[in-house]
JSON list of C-alpha atoms in Angstrom, two decimals:
[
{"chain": "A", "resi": 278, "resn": "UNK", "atom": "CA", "xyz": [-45.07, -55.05, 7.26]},
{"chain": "A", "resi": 279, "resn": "UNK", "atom": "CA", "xyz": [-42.62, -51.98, 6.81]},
{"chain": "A", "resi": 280, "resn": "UNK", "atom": "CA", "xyz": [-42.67, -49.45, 9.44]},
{"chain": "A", "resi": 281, "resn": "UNK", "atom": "CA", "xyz": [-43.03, -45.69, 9.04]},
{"chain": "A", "resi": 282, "resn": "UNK", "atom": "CA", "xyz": [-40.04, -43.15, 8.36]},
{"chain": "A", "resi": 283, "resn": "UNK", "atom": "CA", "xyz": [-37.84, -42.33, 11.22]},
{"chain": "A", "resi": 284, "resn": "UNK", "atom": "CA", "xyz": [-37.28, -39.52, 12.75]},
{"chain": "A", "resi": 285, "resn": "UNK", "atom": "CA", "xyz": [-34.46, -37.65, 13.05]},
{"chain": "A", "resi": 286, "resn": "UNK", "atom": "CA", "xyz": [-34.73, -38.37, 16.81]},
{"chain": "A", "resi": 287, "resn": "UNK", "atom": "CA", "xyz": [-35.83, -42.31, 16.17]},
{"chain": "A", "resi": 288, "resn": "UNK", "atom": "CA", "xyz": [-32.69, -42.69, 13.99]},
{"chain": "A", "resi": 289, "resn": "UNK", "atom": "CA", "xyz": [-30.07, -40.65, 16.94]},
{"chain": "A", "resi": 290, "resn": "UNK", "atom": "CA", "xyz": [-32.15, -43.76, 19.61]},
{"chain": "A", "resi": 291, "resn": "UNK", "atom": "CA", "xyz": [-31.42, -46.16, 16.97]},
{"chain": "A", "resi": 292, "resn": "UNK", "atom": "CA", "xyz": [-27.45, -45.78, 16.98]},
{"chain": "A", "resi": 293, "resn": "UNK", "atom": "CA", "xyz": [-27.43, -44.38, 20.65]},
{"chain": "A", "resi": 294, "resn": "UNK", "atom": "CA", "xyz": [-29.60, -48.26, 21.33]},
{"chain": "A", "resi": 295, "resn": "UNK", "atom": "CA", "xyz": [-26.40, -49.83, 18.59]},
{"chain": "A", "resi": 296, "resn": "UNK", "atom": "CA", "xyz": [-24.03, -48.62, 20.84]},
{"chain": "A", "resi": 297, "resn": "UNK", "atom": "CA", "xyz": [-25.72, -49.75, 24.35]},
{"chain": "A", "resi": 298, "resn": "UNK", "atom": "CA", "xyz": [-25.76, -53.36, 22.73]},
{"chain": "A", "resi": 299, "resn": "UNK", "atom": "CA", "xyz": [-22.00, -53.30, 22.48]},
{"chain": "A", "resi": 300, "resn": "UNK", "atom": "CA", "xyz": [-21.37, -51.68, 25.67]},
{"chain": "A", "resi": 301, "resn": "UNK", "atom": "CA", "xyz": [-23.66, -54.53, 27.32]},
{"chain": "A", "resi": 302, "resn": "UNK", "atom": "CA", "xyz": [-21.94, -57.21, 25.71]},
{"chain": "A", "resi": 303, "resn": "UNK", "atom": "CA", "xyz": [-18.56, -55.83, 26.83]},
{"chain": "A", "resi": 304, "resn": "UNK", "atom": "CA", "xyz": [-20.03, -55.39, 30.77]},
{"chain": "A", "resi": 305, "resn": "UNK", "atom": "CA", "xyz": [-21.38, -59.16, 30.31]},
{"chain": "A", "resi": 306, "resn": "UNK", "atom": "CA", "xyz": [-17.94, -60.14, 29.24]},
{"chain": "A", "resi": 307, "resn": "UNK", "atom": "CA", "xyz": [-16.61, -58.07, 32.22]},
{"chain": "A", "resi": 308, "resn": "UNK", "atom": "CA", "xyz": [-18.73, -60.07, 34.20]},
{"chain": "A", "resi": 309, "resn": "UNK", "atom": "CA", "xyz": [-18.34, -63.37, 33.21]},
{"chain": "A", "resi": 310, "resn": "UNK", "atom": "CA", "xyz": [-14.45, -63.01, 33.43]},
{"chain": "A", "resi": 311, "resn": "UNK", "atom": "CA", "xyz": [-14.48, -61.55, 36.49]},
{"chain": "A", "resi": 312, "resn": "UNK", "atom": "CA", "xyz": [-16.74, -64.81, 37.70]},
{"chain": "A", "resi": 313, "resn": "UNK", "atom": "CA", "xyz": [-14.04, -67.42, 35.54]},
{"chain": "A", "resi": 314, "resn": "UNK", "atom": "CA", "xyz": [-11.74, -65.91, 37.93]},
{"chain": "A", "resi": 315, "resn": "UNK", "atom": "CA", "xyz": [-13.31, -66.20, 40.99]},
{"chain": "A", "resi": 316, "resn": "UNK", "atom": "CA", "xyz": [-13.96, -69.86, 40.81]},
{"chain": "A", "resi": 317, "resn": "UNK", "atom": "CA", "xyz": [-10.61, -70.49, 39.19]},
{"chain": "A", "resi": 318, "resn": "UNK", "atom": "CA", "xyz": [-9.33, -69.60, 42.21]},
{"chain": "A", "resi": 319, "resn": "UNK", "atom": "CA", "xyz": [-5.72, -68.95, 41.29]},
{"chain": "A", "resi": 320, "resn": "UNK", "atom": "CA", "xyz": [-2.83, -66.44, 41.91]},
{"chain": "A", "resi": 321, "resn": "UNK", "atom": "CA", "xyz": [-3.38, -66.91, 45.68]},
{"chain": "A", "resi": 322, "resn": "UNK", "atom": "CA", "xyz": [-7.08, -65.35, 45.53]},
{"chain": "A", "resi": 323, "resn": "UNK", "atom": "CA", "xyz": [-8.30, -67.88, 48.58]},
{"chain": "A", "resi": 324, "resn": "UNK", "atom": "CA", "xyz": [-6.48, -66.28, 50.64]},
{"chain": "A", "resi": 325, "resn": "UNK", "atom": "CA", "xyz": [-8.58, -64.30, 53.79]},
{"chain": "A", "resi": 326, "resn": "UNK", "atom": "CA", "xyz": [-9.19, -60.35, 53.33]},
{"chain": "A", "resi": 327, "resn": "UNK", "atom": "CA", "xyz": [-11.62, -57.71, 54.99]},
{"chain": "A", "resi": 328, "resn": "UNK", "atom": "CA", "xyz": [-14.01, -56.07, 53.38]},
{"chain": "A", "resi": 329, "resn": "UNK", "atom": "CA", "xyz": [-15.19, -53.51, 55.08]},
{"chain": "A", "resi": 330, "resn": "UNK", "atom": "CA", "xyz": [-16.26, -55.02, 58.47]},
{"chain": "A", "resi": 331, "resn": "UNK", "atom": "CA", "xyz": [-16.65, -58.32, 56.57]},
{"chain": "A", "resi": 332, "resn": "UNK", "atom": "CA", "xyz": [-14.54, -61.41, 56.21]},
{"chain": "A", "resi": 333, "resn": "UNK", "atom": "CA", "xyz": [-13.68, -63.39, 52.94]},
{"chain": "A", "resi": 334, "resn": "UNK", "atom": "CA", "xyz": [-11.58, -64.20, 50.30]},
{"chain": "A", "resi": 335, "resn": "UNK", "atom": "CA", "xyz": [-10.58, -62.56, 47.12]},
{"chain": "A", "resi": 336, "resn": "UNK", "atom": "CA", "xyz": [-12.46, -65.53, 45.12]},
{"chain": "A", "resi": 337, "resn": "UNK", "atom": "CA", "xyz": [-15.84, -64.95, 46.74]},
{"chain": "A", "resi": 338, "resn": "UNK", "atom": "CA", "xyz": [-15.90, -60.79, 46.07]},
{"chain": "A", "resi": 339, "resn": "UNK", "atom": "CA", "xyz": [-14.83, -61.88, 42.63]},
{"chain": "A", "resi": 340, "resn": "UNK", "atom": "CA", "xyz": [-17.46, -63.70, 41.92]},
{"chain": "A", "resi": 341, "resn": "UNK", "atom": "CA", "xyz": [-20.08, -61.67, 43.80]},
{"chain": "A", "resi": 342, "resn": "UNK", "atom": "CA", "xyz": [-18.84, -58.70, 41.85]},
{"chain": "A", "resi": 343, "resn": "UNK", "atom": "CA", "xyz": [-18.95, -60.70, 38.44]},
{"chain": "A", "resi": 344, "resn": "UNK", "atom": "CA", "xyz": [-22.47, -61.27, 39.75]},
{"chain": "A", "resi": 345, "resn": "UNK", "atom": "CA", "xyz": [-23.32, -57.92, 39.64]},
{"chain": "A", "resi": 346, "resn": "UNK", "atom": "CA", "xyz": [-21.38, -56.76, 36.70]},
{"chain": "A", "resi": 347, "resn": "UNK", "atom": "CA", "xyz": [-23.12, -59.18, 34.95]},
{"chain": "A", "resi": 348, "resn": "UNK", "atom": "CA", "xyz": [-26.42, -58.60, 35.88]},
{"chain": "A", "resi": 349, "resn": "UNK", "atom": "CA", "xyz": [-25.88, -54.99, 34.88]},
{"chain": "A", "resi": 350, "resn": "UNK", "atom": "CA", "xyz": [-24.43, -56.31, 31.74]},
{"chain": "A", "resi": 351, "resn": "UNK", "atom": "CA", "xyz": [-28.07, -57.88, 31.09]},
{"chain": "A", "resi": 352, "resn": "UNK", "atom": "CA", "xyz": [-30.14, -54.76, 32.54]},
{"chain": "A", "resi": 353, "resn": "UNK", "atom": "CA", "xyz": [-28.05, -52.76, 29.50]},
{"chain": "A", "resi": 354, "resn": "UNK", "atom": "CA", "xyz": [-29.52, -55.29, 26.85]},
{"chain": "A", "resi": 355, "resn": "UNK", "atom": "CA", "xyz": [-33.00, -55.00, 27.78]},
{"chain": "A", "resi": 356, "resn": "UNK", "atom": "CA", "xyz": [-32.92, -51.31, 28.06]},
{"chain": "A", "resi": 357, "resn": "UNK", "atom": "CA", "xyz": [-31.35, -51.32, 24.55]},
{"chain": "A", "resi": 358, "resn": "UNK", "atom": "CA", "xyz": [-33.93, -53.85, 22.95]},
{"chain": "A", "resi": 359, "resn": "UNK", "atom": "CA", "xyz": [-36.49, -51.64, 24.36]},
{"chain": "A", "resi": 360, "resn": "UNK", "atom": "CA", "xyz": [-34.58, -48.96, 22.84]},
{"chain": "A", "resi": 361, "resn": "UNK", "atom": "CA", "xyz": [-34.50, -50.27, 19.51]},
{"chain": "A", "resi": 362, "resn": "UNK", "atom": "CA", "xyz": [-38.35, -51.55, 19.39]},
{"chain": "A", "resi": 363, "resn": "UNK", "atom": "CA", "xyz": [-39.16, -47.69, 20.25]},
{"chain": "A", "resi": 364, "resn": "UNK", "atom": "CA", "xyz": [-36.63, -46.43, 17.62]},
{"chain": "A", "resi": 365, "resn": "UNK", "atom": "CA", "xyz": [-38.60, -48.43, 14.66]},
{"chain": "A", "resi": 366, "resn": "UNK", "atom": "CA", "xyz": [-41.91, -47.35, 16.44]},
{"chain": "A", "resi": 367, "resn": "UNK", "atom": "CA", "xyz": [-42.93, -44.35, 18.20]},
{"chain": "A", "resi": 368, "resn": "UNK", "atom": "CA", "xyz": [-45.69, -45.79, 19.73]},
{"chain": "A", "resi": 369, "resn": "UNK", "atom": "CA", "xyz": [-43.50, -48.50, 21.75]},
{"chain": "A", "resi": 370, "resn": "UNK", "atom": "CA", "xyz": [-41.69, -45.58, 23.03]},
{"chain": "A", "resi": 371, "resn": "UNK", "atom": "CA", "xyz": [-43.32, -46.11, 26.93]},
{"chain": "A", "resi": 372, "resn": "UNK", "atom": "CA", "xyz": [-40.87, -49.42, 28.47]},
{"chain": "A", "resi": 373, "resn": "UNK", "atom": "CA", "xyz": [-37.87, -47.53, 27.72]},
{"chain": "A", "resi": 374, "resn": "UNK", "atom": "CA", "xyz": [-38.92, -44.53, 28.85]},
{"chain": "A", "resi": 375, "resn": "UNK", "atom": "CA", "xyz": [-39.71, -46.03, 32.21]},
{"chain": "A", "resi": 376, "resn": "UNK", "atom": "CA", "xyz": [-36.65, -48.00, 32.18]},
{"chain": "A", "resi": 377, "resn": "UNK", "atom": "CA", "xyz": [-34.46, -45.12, 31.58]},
{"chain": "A", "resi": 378, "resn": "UNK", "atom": "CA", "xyz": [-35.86, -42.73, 34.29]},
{"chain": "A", "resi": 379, "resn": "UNK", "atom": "CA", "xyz": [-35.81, -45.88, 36.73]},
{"chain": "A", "resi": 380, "resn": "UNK", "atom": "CA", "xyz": [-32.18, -46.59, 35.91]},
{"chain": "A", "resi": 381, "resn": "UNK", "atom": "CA", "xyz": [-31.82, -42.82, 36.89]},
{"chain": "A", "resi": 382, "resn": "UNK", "atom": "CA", "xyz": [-33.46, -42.79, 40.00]},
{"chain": "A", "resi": 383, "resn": "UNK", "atom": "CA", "xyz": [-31.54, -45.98, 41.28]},
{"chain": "A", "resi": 384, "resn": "UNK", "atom": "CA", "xyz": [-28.00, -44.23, 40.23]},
{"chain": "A", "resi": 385, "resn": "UNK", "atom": "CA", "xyz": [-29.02, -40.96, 41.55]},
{"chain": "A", "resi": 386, "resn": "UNK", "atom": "CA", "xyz": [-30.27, -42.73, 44.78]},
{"chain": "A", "resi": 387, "resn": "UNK", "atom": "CA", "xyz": [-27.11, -44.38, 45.49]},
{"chain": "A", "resi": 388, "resn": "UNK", "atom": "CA", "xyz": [-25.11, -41.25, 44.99]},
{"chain": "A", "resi": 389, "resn": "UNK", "atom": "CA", "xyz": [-27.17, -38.99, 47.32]},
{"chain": "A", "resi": 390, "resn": "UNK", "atom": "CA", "xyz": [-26.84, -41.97, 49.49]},
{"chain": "A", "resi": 391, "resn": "UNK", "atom": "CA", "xyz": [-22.64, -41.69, 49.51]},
{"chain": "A", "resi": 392, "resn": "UNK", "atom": "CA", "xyz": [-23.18, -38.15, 49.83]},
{"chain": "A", "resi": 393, "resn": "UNK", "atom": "CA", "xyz": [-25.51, -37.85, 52.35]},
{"chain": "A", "resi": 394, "resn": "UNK", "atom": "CA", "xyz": [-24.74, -40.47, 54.36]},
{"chain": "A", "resi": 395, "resn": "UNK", "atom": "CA", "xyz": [-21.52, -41.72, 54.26]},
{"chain": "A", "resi": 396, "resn": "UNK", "atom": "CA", "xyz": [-21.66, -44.85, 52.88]},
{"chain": "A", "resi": 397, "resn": "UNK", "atom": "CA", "xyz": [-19.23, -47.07, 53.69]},
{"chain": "A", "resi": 398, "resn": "UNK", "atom": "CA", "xyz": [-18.64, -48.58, 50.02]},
{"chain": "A", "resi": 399, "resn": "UNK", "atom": "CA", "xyz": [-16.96, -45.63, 47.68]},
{"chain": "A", "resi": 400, "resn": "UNK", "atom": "CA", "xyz": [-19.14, -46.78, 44.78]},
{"chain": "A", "resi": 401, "resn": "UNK", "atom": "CA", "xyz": [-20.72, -43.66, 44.62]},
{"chain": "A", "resi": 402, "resn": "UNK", "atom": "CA", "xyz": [-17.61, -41.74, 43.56]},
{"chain": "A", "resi": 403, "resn": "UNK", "atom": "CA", "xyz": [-17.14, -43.64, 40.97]},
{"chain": "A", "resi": 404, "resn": "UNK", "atom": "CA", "xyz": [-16.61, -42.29, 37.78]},
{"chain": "A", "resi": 405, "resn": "UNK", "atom": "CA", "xyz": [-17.88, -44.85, 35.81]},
{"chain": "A", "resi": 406, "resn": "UNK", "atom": "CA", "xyz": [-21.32, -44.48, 37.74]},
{"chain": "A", "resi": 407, "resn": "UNK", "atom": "CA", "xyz": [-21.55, -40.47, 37.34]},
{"chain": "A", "resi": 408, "resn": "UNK", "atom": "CA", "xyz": [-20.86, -41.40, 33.14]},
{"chain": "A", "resi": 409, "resn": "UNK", "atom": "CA", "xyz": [-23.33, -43.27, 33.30]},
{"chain": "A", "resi": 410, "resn": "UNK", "atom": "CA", "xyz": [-26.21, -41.56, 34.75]},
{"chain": "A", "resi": 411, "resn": "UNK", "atom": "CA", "xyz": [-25.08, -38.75, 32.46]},
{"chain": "A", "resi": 412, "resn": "UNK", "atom": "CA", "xyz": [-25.67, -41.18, 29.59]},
{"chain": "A", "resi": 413, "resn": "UNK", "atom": "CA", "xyz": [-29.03, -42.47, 31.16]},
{"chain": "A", "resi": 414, "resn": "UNK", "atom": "CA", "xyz": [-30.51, -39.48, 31.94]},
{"chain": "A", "resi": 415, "resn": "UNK", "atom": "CA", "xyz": [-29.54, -36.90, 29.45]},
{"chain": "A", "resi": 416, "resn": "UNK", "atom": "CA", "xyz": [-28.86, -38.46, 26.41]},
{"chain": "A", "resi": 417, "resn": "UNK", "atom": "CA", "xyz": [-31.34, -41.99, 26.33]},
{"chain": "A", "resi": 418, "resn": "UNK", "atom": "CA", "xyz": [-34.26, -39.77, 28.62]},
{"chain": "A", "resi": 419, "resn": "UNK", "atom": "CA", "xyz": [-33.80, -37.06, 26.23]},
{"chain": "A", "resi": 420, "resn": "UNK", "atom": "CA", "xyz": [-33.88, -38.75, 22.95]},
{"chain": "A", "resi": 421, "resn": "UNK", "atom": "CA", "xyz": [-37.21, -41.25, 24.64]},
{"chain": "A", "resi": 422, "resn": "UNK", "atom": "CA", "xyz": [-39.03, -38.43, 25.70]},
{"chain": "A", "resi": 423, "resn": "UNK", "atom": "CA", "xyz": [-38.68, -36.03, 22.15]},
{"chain": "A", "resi": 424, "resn": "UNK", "atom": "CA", "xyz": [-39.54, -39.55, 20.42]},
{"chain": "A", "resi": 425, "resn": "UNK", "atom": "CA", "xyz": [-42.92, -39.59, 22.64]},
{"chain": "A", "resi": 426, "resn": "UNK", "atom": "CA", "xyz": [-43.45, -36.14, 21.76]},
{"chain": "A", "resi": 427, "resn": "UNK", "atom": "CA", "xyz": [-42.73, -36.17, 18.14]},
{"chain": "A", "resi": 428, "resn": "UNK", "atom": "CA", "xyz": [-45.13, -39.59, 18.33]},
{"chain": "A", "resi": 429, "resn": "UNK", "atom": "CA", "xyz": [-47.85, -37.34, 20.25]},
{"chain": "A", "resi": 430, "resn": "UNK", "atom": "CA", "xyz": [-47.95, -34.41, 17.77]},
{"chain": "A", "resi": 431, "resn": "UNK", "atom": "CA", "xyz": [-47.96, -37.19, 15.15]},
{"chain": "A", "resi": 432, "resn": "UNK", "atom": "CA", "xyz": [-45.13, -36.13, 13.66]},
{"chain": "A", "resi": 433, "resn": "UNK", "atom": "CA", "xyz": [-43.84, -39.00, 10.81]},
{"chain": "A", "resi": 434, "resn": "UNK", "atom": "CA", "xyz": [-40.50, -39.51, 9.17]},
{"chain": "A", "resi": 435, "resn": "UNK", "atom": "CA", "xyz": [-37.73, -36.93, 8.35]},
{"chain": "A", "resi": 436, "resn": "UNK", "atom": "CA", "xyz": [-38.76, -32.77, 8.29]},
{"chain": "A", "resi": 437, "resn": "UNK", "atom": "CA", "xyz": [-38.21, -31.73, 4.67]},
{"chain": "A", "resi": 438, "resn": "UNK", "atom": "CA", "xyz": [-36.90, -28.16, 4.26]},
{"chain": "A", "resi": 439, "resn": "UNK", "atom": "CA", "xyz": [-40.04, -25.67, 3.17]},
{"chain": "A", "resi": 440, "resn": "UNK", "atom": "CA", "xyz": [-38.05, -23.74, 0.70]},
{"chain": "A", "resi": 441, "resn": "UNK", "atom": "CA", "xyz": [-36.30, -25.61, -2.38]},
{"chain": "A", "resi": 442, "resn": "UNK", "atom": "CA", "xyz": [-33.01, -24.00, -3.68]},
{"chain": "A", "resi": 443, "resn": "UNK", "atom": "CA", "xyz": [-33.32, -22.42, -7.33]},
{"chain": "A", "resi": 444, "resn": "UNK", "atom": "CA", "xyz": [-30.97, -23.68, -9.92]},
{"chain": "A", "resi": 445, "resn": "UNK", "atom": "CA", "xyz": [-28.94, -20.44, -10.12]},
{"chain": "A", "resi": 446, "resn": "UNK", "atom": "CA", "xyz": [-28.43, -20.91, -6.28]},
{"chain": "A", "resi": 447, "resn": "UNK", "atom": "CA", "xyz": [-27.81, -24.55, -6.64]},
{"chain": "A", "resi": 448, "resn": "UNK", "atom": "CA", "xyz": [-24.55, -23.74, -9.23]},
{"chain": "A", "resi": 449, "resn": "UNK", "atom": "CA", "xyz": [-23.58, -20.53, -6.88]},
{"chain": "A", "resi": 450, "resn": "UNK", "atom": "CA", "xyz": [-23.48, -23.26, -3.64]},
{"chain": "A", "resi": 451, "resn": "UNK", "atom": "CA", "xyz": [-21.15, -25.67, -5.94]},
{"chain": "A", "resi": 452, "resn": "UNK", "atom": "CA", "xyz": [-19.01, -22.93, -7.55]},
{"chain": "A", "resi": 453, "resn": "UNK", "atom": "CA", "xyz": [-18.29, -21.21, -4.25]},
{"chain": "A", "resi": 454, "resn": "UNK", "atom": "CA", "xyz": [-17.46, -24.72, -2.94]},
{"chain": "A", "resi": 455, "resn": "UNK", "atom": "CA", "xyz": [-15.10, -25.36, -5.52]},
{"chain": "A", "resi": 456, "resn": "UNK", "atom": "CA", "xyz": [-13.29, -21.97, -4.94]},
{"chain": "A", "resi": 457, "resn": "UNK", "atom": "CA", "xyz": [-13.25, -22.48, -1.62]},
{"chain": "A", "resi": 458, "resn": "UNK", "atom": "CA", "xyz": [-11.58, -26.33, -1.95]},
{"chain": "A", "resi": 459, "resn": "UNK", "atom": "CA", "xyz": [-8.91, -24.20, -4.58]},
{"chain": "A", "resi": 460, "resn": "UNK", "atom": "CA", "xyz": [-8.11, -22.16, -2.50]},
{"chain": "A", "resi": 461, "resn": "UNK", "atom": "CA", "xyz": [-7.51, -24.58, 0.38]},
{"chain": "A", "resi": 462, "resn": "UNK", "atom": "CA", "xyz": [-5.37, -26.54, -1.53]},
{"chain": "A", "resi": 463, "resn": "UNK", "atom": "CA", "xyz": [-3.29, -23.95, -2.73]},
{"chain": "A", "resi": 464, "resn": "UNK", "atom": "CA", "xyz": [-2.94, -22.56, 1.19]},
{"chain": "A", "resi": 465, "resn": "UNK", "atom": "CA", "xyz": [-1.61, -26.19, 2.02]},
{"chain": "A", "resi": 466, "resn": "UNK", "atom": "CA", "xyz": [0.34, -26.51, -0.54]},
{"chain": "A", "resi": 467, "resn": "UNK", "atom": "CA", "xyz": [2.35, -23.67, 0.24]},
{"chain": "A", "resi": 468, "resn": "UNK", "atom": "CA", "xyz": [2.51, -24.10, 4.22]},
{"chain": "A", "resi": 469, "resn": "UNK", "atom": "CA", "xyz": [0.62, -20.94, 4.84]},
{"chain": "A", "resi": 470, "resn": "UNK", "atom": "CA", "xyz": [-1.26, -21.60, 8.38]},
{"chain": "A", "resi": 471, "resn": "UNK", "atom": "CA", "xyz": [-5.33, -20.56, 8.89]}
]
C-alpha cells in the first residue's frame, strides 16, 4: 500500500523526525556511558560528596543521572517514531502533536519553576534545556500543527505553481543564468571583490 504525496510540510517533519533519531541515539549513548561509569566505579568516584543537602558518592549521581539521560534518550525516539508515522500520514498527525506540546509544558514548567521559585538544582538555566524547548515547541509544534491543518483542508502532496513558464521565458531564465555565471567567473578570476 503506497501512501499519498507529501507535503512540503510532511517532508520538513520527515528530516526534522531523521534528525531527532540521531540526536536520541546520541542522548541514549550519553546515558548509557554515563551509567558504565557509575558502576565502574573508578578514578576515585566512591568517594563521599554533597549534593545539595544530600549525601553520596560520585558513582551513585552518575548513574542516577545516566538514568535520566537515558530515559530522555528513549522519550526522543518515541516522539520521533511518532514523528515519522505522521510525516508519511497526515491523519496520524494527533500522538505527536500531544507529545510535543506535553514535552513543552514539562520544560516550560521546570523553568518557571527555577525562575519563580528558586530551585535549588540550576537545571533550569541550562542551555541545553532552553535549545531544546525552542526545538520542541517552535520547530516540531509548528511543523505538527501545519501538517494537521494541511490534513484538515485536505490538502494532498506538493502545491504545483498555477502559471507554467513559456518557452521564450524558459531560454531568457537559462541565458541570463549563463551571463550571470560568465560574468562571475570572470570577476573571480581577476580578484575584483562583490
Amino acid at each position: 500500500m503506497s501512501n499519498p504525496a507529501r507535503t512540503g510540510t510532511q517532508k520538513a517533519l520527515h528530516v526534522v523526525s531523521i534528525i531527532m533519531i540521531v540526536l536520541g541515539v546520541l542522548v541514549i549513548l550519553s546515558g548509557a556511558s554515563l551509567i558504565a561509569l557509575g558502576v565502574s566505579a573508578t578514578m576515585g568516584m566512591d568517594q563521599p560528596m554533597t549534593l545539595g543537602d544530600t549525601e553520596t558518592t560520585a558513582d551513585t549521581t552518575s548513574v542516577a543521572l545516566g538514568i535520566i539521560v537515558l530515559a530522555m534518550g528513549l522519550v526522543q525516539l518515541v516522539v520521533a517514531a511518532f514523528g515519522l508515522r505522521g510525516s508519511k500520514d497526515a491523519s496520524k498527525i494527533g500522538p505527536f502533536r500531544i507529545l510535543i506540546w506535553g514535552i513543552s509544558l514539562v520544560i516550560l514548567a521546570t523553568i518557571l519553576y527555577g525562575w519563580f521559585f528558586n530551585g535549588n538544582w540550576h537545571i533550569q538555566n541550562s542551555p541545553l534545556l532552553l535549545i531544546g524547548n525552542v526545538i520542541y515547541l517552535l520547530v516540531c509544534s509548528t511543523l505538527a500543527d501545519a501538517v494537521k491543518r494541511e490534513h484538515d483542508l485536505g490538502i494532498v502532496g506538493e502545491a504545483k505553481a498555477k502559471v507554467e513558464r513559456s518557452g521564450s521565458q524558459k531560454a531568457l531564465l537559462v541565458i541570463g543564468a549563463c551571463t550571470w555565471l560568465a560574468y562571475d567567473i570572470m570577476r573571480q578570476s581577476r580578484g575584483i571583490e562583490a
